[in-house]
Tab-separated table of C-alpha atoms and ligand atoms in Angstrom:
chain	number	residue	atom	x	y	z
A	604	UNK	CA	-58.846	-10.603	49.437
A	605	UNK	CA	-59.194	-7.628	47.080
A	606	UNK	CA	-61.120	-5.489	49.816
A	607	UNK	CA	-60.150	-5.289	53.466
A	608	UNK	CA	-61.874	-3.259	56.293
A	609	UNK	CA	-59.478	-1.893	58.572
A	610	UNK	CA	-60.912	-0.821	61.999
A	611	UNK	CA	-58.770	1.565	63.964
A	612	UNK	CA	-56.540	1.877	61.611
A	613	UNK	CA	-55.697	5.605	62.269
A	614	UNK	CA	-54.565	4.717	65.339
A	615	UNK	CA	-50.629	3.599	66.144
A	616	UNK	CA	-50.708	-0.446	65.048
A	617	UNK	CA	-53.510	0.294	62.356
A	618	UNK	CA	-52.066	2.847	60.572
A	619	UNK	CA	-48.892	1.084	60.690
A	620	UNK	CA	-50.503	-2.336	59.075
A	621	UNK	CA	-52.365	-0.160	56.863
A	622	UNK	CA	-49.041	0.967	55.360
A	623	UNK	CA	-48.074	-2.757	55.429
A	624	UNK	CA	-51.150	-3.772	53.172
A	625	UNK	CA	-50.591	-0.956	50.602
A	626	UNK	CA	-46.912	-2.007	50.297
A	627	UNK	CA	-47.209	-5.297	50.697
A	628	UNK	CA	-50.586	-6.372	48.598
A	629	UNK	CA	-52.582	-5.181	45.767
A	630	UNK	CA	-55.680	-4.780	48.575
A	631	UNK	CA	-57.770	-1.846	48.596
A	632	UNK	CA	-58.369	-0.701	52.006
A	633	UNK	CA	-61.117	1.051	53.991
A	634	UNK	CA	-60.349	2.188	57.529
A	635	UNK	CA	-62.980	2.514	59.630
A	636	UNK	CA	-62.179	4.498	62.826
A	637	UNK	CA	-63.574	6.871	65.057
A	638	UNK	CA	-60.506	9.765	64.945
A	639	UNK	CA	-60.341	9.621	68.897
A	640	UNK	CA	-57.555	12.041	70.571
A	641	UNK	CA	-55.152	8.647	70.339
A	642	UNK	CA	-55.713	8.855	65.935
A	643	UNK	CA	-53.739	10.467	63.705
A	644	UNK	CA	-55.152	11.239	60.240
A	645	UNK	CA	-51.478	12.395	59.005
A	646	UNK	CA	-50.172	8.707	59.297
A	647	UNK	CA	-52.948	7.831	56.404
A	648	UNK	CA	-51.986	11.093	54.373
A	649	UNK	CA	-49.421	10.035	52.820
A	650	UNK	CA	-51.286	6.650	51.616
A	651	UNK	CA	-52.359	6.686	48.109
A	652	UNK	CA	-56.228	7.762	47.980
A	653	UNK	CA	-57.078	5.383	45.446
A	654	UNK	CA	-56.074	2.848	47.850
A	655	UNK	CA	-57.115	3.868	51.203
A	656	UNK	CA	-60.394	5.343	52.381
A	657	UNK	CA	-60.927	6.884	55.874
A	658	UNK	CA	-64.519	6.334	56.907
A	659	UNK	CA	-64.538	8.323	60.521
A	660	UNK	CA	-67.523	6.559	62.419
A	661	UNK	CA	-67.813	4.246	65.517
A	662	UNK	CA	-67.296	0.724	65.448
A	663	UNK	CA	-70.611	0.704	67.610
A	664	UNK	CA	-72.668	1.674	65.682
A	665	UNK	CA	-74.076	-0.873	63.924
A	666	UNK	CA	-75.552	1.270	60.731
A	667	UNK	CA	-72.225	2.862	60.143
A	668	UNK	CA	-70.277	-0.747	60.086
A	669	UNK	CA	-72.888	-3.226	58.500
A	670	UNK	CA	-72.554	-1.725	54.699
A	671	UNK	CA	-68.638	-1.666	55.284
A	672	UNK	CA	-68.419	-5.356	56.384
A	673	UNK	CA	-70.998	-6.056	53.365
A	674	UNK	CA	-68.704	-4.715	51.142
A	675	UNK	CA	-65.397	-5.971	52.461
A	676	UNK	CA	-63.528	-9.814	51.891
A	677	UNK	CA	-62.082	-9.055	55.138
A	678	UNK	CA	-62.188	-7.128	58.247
A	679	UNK	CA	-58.838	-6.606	60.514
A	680	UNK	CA	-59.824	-5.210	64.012
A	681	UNK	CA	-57.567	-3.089	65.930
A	682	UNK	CA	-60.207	-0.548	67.305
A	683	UNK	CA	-59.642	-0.328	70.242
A	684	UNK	CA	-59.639	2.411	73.665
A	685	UNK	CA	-55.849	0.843	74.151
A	686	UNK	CA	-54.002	2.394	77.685
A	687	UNK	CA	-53.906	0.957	80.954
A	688	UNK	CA	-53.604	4.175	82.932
A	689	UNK	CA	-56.670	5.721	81.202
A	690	UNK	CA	-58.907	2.478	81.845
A	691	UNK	CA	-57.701	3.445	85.956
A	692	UNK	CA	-59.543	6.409	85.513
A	693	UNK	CA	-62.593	6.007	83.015
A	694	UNK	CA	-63.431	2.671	82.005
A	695	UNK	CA	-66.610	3.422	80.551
A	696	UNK	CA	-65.425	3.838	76.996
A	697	UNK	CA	-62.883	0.773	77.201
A	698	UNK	CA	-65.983	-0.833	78.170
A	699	UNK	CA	-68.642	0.482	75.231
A	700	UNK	CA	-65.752	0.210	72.278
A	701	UNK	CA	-63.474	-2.683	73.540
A	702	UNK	CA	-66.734	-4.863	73.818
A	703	UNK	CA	-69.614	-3.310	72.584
A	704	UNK	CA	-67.938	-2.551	69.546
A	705	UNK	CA	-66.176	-5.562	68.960
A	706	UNK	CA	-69.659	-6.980	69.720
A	707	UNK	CA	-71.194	-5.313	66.587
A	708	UNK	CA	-68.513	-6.226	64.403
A	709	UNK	CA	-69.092	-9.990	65.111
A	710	UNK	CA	-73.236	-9.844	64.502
A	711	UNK	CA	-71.772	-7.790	61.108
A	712	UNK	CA	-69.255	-10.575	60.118
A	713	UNK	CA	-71.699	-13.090	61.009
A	714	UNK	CA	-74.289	-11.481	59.023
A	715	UNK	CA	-71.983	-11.315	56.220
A	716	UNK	CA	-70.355	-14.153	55.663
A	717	UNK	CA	-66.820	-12.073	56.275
A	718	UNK	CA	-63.623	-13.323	57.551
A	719	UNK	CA	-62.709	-11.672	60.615
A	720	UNK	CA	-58.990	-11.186	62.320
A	721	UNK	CA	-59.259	-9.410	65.840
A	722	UNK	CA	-56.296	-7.943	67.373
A	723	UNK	CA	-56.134	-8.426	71.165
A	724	UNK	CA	-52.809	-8.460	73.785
A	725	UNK	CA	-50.661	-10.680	75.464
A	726	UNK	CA	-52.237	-8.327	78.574
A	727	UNK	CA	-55.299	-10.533	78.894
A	728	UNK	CA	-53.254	-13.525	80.449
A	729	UNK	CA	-52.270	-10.993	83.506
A	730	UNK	CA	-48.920	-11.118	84.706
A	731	UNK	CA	-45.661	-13.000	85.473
A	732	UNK	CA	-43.509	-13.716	88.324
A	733	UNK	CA	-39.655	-11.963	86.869
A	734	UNK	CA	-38.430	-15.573	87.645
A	735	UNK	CA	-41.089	-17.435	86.136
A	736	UNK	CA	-38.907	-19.421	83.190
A	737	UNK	CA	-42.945	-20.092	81.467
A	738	UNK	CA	-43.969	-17.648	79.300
A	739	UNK	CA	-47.245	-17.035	77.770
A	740	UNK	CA	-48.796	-19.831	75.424
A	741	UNK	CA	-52.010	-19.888	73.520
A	742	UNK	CA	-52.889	-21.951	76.283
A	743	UNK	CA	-52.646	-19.978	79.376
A	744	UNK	CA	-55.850	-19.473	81.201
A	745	UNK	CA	-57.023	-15.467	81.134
A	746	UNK	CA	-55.914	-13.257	84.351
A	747	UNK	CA	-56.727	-9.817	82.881
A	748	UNK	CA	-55.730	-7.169	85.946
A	749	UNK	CA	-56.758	-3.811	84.375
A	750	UNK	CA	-60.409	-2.540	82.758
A	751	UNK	CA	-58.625	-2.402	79.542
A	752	UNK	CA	-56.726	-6.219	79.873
A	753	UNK	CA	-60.244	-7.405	81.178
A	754	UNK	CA	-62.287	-5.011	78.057
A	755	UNK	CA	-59.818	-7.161	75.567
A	756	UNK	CA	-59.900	-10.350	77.310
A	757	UNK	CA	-63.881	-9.697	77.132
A	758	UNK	CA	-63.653	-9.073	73.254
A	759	UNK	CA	-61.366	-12.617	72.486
A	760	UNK	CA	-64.246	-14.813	74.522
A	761	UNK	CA	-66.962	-12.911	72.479
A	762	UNK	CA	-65.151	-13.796	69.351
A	763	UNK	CA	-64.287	-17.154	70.476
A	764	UNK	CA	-68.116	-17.738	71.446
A	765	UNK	CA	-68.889	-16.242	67.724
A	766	UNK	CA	-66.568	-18.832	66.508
A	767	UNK	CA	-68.095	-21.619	68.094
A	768	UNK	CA	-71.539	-21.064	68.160
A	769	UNK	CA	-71.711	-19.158	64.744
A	770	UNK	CA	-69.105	-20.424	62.610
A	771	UNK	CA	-67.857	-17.249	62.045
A	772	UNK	CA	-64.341	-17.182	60.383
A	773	UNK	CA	-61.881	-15.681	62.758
A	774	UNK	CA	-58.911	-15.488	64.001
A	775	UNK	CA	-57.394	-13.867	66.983
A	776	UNK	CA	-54.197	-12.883	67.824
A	777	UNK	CA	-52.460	-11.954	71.400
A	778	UNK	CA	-49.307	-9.422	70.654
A	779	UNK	CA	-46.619	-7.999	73.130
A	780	UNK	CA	-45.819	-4.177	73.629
A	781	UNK	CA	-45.155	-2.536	70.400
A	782	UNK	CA	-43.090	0.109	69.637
A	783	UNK	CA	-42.237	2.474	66.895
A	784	UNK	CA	-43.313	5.548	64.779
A	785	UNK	CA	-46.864	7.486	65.508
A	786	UNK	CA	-47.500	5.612	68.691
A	787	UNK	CA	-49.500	8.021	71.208
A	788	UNK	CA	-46.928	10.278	73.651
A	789	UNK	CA	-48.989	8.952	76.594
A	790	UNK	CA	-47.608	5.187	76.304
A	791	UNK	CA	-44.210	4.607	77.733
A	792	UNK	CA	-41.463	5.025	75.525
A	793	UNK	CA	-42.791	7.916	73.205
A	794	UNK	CA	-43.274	9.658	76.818
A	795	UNK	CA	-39.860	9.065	77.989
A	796	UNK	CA	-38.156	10.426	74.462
A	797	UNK	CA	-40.380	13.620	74.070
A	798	UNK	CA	-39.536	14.255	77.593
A	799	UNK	CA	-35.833	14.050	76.991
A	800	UNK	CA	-36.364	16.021	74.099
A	801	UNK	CA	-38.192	18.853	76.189
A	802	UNK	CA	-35.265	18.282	79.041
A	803	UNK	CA	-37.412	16.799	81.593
A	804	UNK	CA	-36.402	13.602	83.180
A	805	UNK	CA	-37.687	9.784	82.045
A	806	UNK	CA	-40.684	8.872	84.460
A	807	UNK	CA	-40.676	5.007	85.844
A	808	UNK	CA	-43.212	4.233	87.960
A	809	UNK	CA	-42.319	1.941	91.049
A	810	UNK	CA	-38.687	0.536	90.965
A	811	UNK	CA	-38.505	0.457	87.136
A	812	UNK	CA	-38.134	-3.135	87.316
A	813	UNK	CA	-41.648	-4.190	85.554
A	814	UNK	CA	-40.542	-6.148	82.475
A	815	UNK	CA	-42.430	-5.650	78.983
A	816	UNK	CA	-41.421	-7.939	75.859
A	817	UNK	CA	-41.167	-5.555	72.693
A	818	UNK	CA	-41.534	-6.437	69.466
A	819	UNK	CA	-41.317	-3.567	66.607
A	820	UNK	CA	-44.405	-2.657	65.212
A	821	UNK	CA	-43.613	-3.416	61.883
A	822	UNK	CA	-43.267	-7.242	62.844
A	823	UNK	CA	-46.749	-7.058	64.548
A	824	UNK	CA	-47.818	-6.109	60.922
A	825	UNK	CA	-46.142	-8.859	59.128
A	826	UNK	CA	-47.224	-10.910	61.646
A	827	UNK	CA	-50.961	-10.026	61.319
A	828	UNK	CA	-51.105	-10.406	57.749
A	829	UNK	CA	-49.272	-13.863	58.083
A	830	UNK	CA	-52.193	-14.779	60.273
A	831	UNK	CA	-54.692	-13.338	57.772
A	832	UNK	CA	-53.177	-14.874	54.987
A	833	UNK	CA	-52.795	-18.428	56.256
A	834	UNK	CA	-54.052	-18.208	59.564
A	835	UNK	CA	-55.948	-21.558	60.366
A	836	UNK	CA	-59.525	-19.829	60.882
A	837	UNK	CA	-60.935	-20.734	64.696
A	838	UNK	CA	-57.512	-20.297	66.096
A	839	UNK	CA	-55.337	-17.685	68.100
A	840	UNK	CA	-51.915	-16.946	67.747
A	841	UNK	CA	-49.208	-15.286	69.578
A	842	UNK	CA	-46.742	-13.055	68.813
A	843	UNK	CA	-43.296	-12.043	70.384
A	844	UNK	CA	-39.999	-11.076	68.808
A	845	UNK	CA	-38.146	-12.490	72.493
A	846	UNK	CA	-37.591	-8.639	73.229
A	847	UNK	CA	-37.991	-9.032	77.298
A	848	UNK	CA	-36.428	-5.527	78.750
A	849	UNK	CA	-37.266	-4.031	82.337
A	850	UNK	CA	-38.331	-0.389	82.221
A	851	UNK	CA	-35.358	0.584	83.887
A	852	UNK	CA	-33.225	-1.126	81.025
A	853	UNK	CA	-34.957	1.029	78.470
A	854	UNK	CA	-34.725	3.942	79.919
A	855	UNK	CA	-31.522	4.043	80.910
A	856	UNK	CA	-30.608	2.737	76.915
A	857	UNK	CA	-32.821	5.880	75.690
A	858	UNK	CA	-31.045	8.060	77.757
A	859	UNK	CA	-27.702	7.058	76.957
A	860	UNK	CA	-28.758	7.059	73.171
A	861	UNK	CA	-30.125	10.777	73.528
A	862	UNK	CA	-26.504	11.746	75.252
A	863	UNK	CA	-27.546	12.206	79.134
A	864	UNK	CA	-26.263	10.111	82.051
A	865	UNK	CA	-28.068	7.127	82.668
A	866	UNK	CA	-29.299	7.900	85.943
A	867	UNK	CA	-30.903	10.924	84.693
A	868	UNK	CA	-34.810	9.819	85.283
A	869	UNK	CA	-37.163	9.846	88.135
A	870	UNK	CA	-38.852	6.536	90.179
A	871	UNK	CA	-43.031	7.850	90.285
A	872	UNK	CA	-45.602	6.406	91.850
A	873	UNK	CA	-46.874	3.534	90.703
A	874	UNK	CA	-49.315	2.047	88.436
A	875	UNK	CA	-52.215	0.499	90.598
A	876	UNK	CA	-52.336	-3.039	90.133
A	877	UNK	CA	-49.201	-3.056	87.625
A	878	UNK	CA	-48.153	-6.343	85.732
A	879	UNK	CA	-45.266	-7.222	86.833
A	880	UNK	CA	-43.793	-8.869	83.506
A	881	UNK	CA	-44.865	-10.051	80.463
A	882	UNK	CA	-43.501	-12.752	77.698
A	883	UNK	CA	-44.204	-14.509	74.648
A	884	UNK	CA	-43.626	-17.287	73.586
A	885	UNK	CA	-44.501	-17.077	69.559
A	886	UNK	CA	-43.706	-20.825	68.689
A	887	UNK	CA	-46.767	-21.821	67.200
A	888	UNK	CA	-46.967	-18.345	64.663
A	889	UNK	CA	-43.149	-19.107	63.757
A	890	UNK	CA	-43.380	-23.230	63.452
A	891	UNK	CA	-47.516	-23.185	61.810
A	892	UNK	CA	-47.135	-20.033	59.429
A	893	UNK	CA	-43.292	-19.492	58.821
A	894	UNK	CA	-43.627	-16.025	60.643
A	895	UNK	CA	-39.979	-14.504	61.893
A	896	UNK	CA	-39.753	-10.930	63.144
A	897	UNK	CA	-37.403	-8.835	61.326
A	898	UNK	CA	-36.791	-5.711	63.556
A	899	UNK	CA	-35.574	-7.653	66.585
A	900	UNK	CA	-32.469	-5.458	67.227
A	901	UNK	CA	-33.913	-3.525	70.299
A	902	UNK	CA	-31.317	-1.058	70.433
A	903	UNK	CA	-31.382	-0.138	66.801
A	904	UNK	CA	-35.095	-0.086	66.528
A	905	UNK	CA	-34.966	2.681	69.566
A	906	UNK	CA	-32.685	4.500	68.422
A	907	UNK	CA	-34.653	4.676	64.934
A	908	UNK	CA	-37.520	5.859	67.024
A	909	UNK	CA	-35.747	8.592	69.057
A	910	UNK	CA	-34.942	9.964	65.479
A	911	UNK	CA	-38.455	9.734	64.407
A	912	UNK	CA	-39.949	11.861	66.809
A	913	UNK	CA	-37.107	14.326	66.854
A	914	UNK	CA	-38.009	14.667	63.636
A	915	UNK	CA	-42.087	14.640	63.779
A	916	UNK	CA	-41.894	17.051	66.440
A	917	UNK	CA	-44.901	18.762	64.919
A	918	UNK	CA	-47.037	15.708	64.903
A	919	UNK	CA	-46.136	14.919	69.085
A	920	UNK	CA	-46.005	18.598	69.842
A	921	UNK	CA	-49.559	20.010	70.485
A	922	UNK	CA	-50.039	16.645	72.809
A	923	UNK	CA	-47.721	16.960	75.194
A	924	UNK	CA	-48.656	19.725	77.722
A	925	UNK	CA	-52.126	17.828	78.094
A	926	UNK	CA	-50.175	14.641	78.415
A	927	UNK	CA	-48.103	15.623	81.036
A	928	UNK	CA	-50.274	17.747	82.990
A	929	UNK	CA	-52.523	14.309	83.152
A	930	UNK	CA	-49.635	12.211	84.466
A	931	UNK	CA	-48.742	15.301	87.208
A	932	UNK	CA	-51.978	14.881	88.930
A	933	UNK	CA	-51.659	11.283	89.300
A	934	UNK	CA	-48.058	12.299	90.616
A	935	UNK	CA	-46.694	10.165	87.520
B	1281	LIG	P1	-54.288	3.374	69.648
B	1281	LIG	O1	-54.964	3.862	70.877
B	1281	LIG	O2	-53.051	4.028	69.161
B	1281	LIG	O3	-55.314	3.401	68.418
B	1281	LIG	C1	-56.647	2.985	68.552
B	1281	LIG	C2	-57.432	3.503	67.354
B	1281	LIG	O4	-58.802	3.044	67.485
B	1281	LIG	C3	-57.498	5.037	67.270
B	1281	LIG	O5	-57.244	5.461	65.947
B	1281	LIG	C4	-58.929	5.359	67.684
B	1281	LIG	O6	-59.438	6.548	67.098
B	1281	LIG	C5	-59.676	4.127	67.216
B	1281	LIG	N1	-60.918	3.932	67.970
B	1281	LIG	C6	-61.086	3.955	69.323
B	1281	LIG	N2	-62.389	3.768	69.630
B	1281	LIG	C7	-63.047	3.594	68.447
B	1281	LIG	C8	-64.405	3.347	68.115
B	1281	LIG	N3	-65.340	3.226	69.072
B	1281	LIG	N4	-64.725	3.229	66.814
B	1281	LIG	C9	-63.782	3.362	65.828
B	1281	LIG	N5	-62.489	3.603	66.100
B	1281	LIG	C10	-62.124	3.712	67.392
B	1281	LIG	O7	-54.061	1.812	69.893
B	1281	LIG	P2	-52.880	0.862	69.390
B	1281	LIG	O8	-51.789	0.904	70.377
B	1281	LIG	O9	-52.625	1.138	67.979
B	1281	LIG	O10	-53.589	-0.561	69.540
B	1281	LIG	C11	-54.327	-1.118	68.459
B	1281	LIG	C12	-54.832	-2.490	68.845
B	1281	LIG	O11	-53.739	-3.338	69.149
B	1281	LIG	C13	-55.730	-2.494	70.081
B	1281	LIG	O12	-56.771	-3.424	69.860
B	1281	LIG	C14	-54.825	-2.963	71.199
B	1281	LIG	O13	-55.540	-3.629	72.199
B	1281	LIG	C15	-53.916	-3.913	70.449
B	1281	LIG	N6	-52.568	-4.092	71.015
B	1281	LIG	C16	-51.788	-3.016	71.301
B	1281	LIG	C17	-50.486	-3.207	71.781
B	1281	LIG	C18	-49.565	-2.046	72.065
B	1281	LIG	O14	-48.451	-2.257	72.513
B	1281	LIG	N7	-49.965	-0.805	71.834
B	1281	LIG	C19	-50.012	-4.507	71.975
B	1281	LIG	C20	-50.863	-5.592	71.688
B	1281	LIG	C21	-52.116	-5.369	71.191
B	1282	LIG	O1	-44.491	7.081	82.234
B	1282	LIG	C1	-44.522	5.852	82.326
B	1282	LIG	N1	-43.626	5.228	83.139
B	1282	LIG	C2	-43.601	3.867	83.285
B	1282	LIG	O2	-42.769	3.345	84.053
B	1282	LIG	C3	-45.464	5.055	81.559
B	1282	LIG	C4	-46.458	5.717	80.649
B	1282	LIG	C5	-45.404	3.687	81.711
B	1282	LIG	N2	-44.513	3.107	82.555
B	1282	LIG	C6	-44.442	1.627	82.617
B	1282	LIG	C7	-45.748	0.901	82.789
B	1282	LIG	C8	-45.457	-0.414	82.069
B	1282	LIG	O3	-44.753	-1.293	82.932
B	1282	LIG	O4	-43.919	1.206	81.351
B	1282	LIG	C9	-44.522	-0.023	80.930
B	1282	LIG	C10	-45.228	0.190	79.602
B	1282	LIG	O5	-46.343	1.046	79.845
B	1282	LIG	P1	-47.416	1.405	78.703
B	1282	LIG	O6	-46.723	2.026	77.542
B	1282	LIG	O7	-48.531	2.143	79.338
B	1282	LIG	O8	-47.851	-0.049	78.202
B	1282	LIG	P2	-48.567	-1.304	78.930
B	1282	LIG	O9	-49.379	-0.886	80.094
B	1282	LIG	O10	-47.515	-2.356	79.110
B	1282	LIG	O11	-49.592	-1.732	77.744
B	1282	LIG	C11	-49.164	-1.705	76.369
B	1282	LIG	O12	-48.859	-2.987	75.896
B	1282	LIG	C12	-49.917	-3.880	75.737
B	1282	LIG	C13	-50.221	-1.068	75.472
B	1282	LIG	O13	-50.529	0.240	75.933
B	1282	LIG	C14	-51.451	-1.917	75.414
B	1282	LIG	O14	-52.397	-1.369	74.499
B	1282	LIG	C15	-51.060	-3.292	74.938
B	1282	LIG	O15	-52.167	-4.144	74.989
């Protein structure tokens, strides 16, 4: 694969894979992405340009993306409109790009001939019980709770159905929360460090006792590419890095890595209809494809990311007073 098409790829995961493929193959890439407020241009910036090419467009529209996908050997797909608490108030665009768009990429692949990965979330299997000792399998049935977990869930049965019915070459995988550098200030643990780093107090919503399984972005890369690589086409994967950690775990951890007291943070109200917990279980990637995660010291990996945006300030910076004055009026 000497060409790939990288949709969303300004955005947190995509720019992060695209940084992956440059180091990591002799691919040249093409991102494809809209520049909403959750993309970053800077991320790319520092990517060769004779490797990477920013094409800003929509992944609906079906004249921008059909030359693209005729010219790529591959198209990874991580376009997305991507958090929960936005979807509460305005699904209509996790509707249009989540599965319109992913919609038009499928009639493009199919058109083409073009081997497609699509990027979804461990969100579309719903949620958990804390003391339920299954975790999500490749199996579970879907139990999406939110207009964006139901948007993605949506976009795997289209591609499935494309799949099936068209023979189109894809792939799908189903990824835990990610965290690490340029992810959006609005998702939860960029939020809590800039606000520590303004000297507010760390927001939970409910009792802080929701459970998330992180897994460093970087692994959700190599995992990706893994999948791309030597994927078997037709099937979907999941990936984990076994990083289960309640809210009130993290928060307390980033607090006590940024030097305050660990009961320095605020319960919020909460998220309507909030998953309770989610987990992976990534046997199949690891024992089918070799895949391990790499970054699977939690503590390390946060503290790497506290010093990130200390650091990238300017980048976070002219975000945060929208951010925040967003979150007030939902009294989060
Ligand atoms: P993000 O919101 O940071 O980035 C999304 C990117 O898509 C942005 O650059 C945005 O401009 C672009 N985009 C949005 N609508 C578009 C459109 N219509 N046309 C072209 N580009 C458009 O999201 P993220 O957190 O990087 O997530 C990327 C993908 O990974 C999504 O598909 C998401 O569902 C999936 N995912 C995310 C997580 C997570 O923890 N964040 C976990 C599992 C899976
Ligand atoms: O201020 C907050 N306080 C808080 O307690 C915020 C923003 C969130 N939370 C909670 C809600 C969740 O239990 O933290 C947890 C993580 O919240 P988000 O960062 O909004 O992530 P989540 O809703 O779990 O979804 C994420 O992981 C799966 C990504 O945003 C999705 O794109 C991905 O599919």
């Amino acid at each position: 694969m000497s060409k790939i098409l990288v949709t969303g790829g300004a955005g947190f995961i995509g720019s992060n894979f695209v940084h992956h493929l440059v180091e990591r193959t002799d691919a040249d890439v093409t991102v494809l992405d809209k520049l909403t407020y959750a993309a970053s241009r800077e991320a790319l910036d520092v990517l060769p340009a004779e490797r990477v090419t920013l094409v800003v467009g929509d992944i609906a529209d079906a004249d921008v993306v059909d030359p693209l996908v005729a010219e790529a050997d591959a198209v990874v797909h991580f376009a997305a409109e991507s958090h929960n608490d936005n979807s509460l108030d305005d699904p209509s665009p996790f509707v249009q790009t989540n599965l319109v768009g992913t919609f038009t990429l499928l009639e493009a692949v199919r058109r083409h001939g073009t081997r497609f990965h699509h990027v979804s979330t461990d969100e579309v299997y719903g949620d958990l019980a804390l003391d339920d000792p299954q975790r999500f399998t490749e199996t579970t049935p879907y139990n999406p709770s939110s207009p964006y977990s139901s948007t993605k869930a949506g976009s795997d049965l289209l591609v499935r159905a494309w799949v099936r019915s068209f023979g189109v070459a894809a792939t799908i995988s189903n990824c835990s929360n990610n965290y690490g550098p340029f992810q959006h200030i609005e998702k939860f643990i960029p939020r809590q460090i800039t606000n520590v780093l303004d000297g507010r107090r760390p927001r939970l919503y409910g009792q802080g006792t929701n459970v998330r399984d992180w897994i460093h972005t970087a692994d959700h890369s190599s995992a990706v590419l893994t999948i791309l690589e030597r994927g078997r086409v037709g099937e979907t994967y999941l990936i984990g890095a076994d990083g289960e950690e309640s809210n009130r775990d993290v928060v307390e951890t980033l607090l006590e890595l940024m030097g305050q007291p660990s009961d320095a943070y605020d319960l919020v109200t909460d998220r309507p209809g909030h998953d309770l917990r989610y987990a992976i279980d990534s046997s199949k990637l690891r024992a089918e494809l070799g895949w391990e995660p790499r970054f699977t010291d939690f503590r390390s990996g946060l503290a790497a990311t506290i010093d990130w945006y200390r650091d990238n300030e300017a980048w976070w910076r002219p975000h945060k007073e929208t951010v925040e004055a967003r979150y007030a009026e939902a009294g989060q």
